[in-house]
Amino acid sequence: MSKSDLQIGDILIFENFDFSLDKFFKTWEEDGAEKAAFYLLVYLIPWFDPGKEGQNYRNIYHAAIWGHVDINFGKNTFPKVMDCVVQAGSHGIGAATLESTLNADSVAKLYVYRRKGDLDTDTINKAISDFYYDGSIKYSYSTAWMLAVICSMRYKDGEIRKIILDKIPNRFIAESVIVAITLLINEYSEGHQKDMIACSTLVAMCLKNAGYPIHVEPLTESPELILDDQLMASSVQPEIQLPGSVPEIKRTPIEETIITPRQLFESPDVELVGCFSRSN
């Protein structure tokens, strides 16, 4: 895939390199605990949400969207409007060239997914611009942690899920509570979008505001997840959501904006169209 193949509104999914315990301790010794914690942080996101890839597990940790904006917005320099990577990070919503993005230390591969259907790229770019040019929008760390809460309900060994199932003996009621929490979070986000910006939520909100919402389906498999032995990680398997397992609950796809990077590309509404790596 080449840069010219990218279209406005394309979803960019970031894969990190494998976690290195040696690098973690070396960073701790040379740069301090704070730097080591930041190195670990980008791995906690994919570990919270390992998906159903099994032995093909990837460290999917970040999402962005391809837009057409002034890459120098907010800087004391001349405007430069161009196609670029628009993303939410610790400093808010920013933009970067494809080349600089691929040169980042934490980017092993960049997968490109595209919303299916006939898309009005001008409408999508307007939705992107509405967020990008609003200098008041800050990155929401509470939303980022809320994604971890959603994942903790999404997998059968997620602690929050286990607490709910333990405290509510009736399985139907417990499952209903889990579904209700997810629905309430997303309903609340409708009127508070600018207060709930994280990397993947920004992408989902841009597409939804442009009229192309992302539908998210529950996991339907429970594969074996294999991680490096040095991580000493326990087995993490998604909850089996087979038809009839909870017959009283109609598990239909729902439109969501408070979703993880992995849930973005799991959606039946998108398709993989290409990939970039550092070798490109």
C-alpha atoms as one frame of an Amber mdcrd trajectory, in Angstrom:
protein
   0.000   0.000   0.000   1.200   3.519  -0.750   0.336   6.867   0.785  -1.667
   7.830  -2.298  -4.043   4.916  -1.636  -5.254   6.459   1.626  -8.691   8.086
   1.708 -10.113  10.668   4.091 -11.792   8.822   6.944  -9.570   5.739   6.807
  -9.088   4.160  10.229  -5.449   3.703  11.242  -4.764   0.913  13.736  -1.356
   0.840  15.446   0.573  -2.301  16.375   3.473  -2.102  18.809   6.588  -4.267
  18.912   6.757  -7.155  21.376   7.128  -6.202  25.010  10.698  -6.454  26.292
  11.212  -7.042  29.984  14.885  -6.182  29.550  14.003  -2.844  27.965  11.493
  -2.135  30.746  14.125  -2.607  33.496  16.792  -0.798  31.484  14.457   2.184
  31.066  13.728   2.094  34.799  17.447   2.092  35.675  18.505   4.745  33.161
  15.476   7.054  32.928  13.525   6.416  36.109  10.222   4.831  37.114   8.040
   7.382  35.299   9.591   6.647  31.899   9.357   2.922  32.572   5.689   3.318
  33.471   4.995   5.070  30.157   6.734   2.246  28.302   4.500  -0.234  30.112
   1.328   1.820  29.604   1.087   1.296  25.839   1.132  -2.466  26.433  -1.579
  -2.407  29.107  -4.120  -1.324  26.472  -3.722  -4.415  24.240  -3.319  -6.671
  27.279  -6.654  -5.425  28.598  -8.220  -6.248  25.231  -6.386  -9.206  23.606
  -9.274 -10.054  21.278  -9.768 -13.419  19.626  -6.592 -13.727  17.572  -5.109
 -16.562  19.670  -1.554 -17.351  18.600  -1.742 -14.482  16.096  -2.115 -11.967
  18.946  -0.894  -8.444  18.156  -0.158  -5.510  20.482  -2.920  -3.251  19.143
  -2.718  -0.136  21.286  -3.748   3.008  19.365  -6.087   4.297  16.664  -6.195
   7.411  14.484  -8.033   8.693  11.417  -6.782  10.024   8.087  -7.878  13.626
   7.608  -7.125  16.850   5.709  -6.279  19.626   8.165  -3.712  22.295   8.982
  -0.900  20.232  10.480   0.563  23.417  12.013  -2.652  24.464  13.760  -1.868
  25.914  17.182   1.802  26.426  16.349   3.549  29.745  15.816   4.225  29.127
  12.139   2.599  29.275   8.720  -0.481  27.098   8.047   0.115  23.857   6.177
  -3.091  22.084   5.162  -2.467  18.528   4.048  -3.594  14.935   4.301  -2.280
  13.588   7.591  -2.781  11.403  10.651  -5.273  12.978  13.086  -5.162  11.476
  16.560  -5.901  12.008  20.222  -2.999  11.801  22.652  -1.854  13.118  25.993
  -1.571  16.659  24.584  -5.073  16.634  23.097  -5.964  16.243  19.437  -3.060
  16.650  17.056  -1.825  15.793  13.581   1.291  14.167  12.159   2.656  13.149
   8.795   2.511   9.508   7.794   6.302   9.416   7.597   6.874  10.683  11.150
   4.202   8.322  12.435   5.907   5.290  10.900   9.239   6.385  12.409   7.882
   6.411  15.963   9.578   3.930  18.293   6.309   2.244  19.228   4.972   1.695
  15.686   5.736  -1.725  14.226   2.865  -1.727  11.738   0.029   0.571  10.775
  -3.108  -1.202   9.546  -5.556   0.696   7.373  -9.262  -0.080   7.681 -12.022
   1.582   5.691 -15.691   2.068   6.496 -17.745   0.042   4.013 -20.212   1.752
   1.689 -20.252   4.938  -0.348 -18.593   7.597   1.778 -18.817  11.366   1.540
 -15.234  12.257   2.439 -16.043  15.983   2.692 -18.617  15.243   5.389 -16.176
  12.992   7.222 -13.435  15.618   7.069 -15.811  18.250   8.436 -16.511  15.982
  11.407 -12.753  15.513  11.877 -12.156  19.266  11.612 -14.870  20.061  14.169
 -12.844  18.171  16.759  -9.363  19.076  15.504  -9.821  22.847  15.405 -11.491
  23.029  18.813  -8.526  23.945  20.978 -10.500  23.455  24.180 -10.678  19.664
  23.852  -8.405  17.742  26.206  -7.474  14.090  26.294  -9.743  12.224  28.706
  -7.753   9.863  30.900 -10.980   8.866  32.652 -12.373   7.687  29.306  -9.182
   5.743  28.616  -9.604   3.925  31.917 -13.302   3.452  31.176 -12.232   1.449
  28.127 -10.390  -0.837  30.508 -13.608  -1.205  32.508 -15.495  -2.174  29.343
 -12.836  -4.767  28.545 -13.011  -6.068  32.099 -16.690  -6.820  31.455 -16.029
  -8.158  27.973 -13.861 -11.128  29.002 -14.858 -13.969  31.267 -11.806 -13.538
  33.521 -12.204  -9.764  33.688 -12.334  -8.785  37.345 -15.334  -6.454  37.058
 -17.284  -9.110  35.179 -16.460 -11.664  37.862 -17.553  -9.257  40.603 -20.909
  -8.620  38.902 -21.556 -12.319  38.330 -20.518 -13.082  41.912 -22.722 -10.398
  43.492 -25.761 -11.127  41.322 -26.489 -14.878  41.455 -29.172 -14.701  38.759
 -27.212 -15.067  35.512 -29.851 -13.338  33.395 -29.904 -10.257  35.644 -26.106
 -10.179  35.856 -25.713 -10.320  32.070 -28.412  -7.657  31.717 -26.471  -5.366
  34.060 -23.315  -5.807  31.979 -25.183  -4.927  28.775 -26.919  -1.983  30.475
 -23.638  -0.491  31.724 -22.186  -0.496  28.209 -25.345   1.048  26.745 -25.471
   3.752  29.441 -21.812   4.695  28.895 -22.397   5.143  25.185 -25.683   6.985
  25.682 -23.987   9.396  28.085 -21.222  10.007  25.542 -23.783  11.292  23.025
 -24.138  14.564  24.909 -20.588  14.711  26.227 -18.405  13.834  23.245 -15.785
  16.524  23.803 -15.362  15.379  27.409 -14.708  11.768  26.405 -11.876  11.966
  23.885  -9.366   9.133  23.694  -7.678   7.708  20.605 -10.310   5.198  19.483
 -13.294   7.191  20.746 -12.233  10.156  18.585 -12.233   7.934  15.484 -15.641
   6.458  16.301 -17.130   9.887  17.054 -15.839  11.412  13.803 -17.409   8.643
  11.744 -20.653   8.655  13.697 -21.035  12.443  13.449 -20.495  12.162   9.690
 -23.329   9.644   9.450 -21.225   6.469   9.355 -21.490   4.926  12.851 -19.490
   1.876  13.838 -21.449  -1.166  14.995 -19.811  -3.394  17.579 -20.720  -7.030
  17.997 -20.067  -9.186  21.093 -17.273 -11.748  20.945 -18.434 -15.145  19.709
 -15.309 -17.241  20.304 -13.095 -18.248  23.194  -9.628 -18.874  21.738  -6.457
 -19.695  23.604  -4.232 -16.655  24.062  -0.482 -17.377  23.967   1.848 -14.727
  25.368   5.591 -14.740  25.971   6.483 -16.823  29.038   8.558 -13.982  30.469
   5.393 -11.960  31.014   4.094 -14.628  33.400   0.601 -13.729  32.218  -2.411
 -15.814  33.152  -4.604 -17.220  30.420  -7.016 -14.593  29.093  -9.992 -15.857
  27.146 -13.041 -13.983  25.901 -16.436 -14.921  27.248 -18.272 -17.377  25.018
 -21.324 -15.611  23.631 -22.906 -18.405  21.640 -26.551 -18.130  20.537 -28.720
 -19.503  23.280 -26.179 -19.123  26.086 -28.331 -16.320  27.501 -31.523 -16.686
  25.460 -33.420 -13.913  27.217 -30.997 -11.206  26.042 -31.051 -10.116  22.418
 -27.386  -9.493  21.624 -27.626  -7.359  18.509 -24.830  -5.088  17.271 -25.028
  -1.602  18.765 -23.604   1.735  17.663 -20.823   2.712  20.043 -18.290   5.485
  20.372 -16.656   4.455  23.670 -14.749   1.547  22.165 -11.202   0.222  22.063
  -8.878   0.261  19.036  -9.417  -3.488  18.662 -13.205  -3.124  18.674 -12.896
  -0.584  15.840 -11.387  -3.066  13.406 -13.506  -5.969  14.706 -16.617  -4.127
  13.536 -18.462  -5.701  10.591 -18.752  -2.180   9.150 -15.056  -1.917   8.264
 -12.612  -3.823   6.090  -8.831  -4.069   5.916  -7.471  -2.299   2.835  -3.742
  -2.182   3.483  -0.816  -1.994   5.865   2.320   0.093   6.393   5.454  -0.888
   8.283   8.792   0.738   9.016  10.270  -0.966   5.978   7.936   1.084   3.717
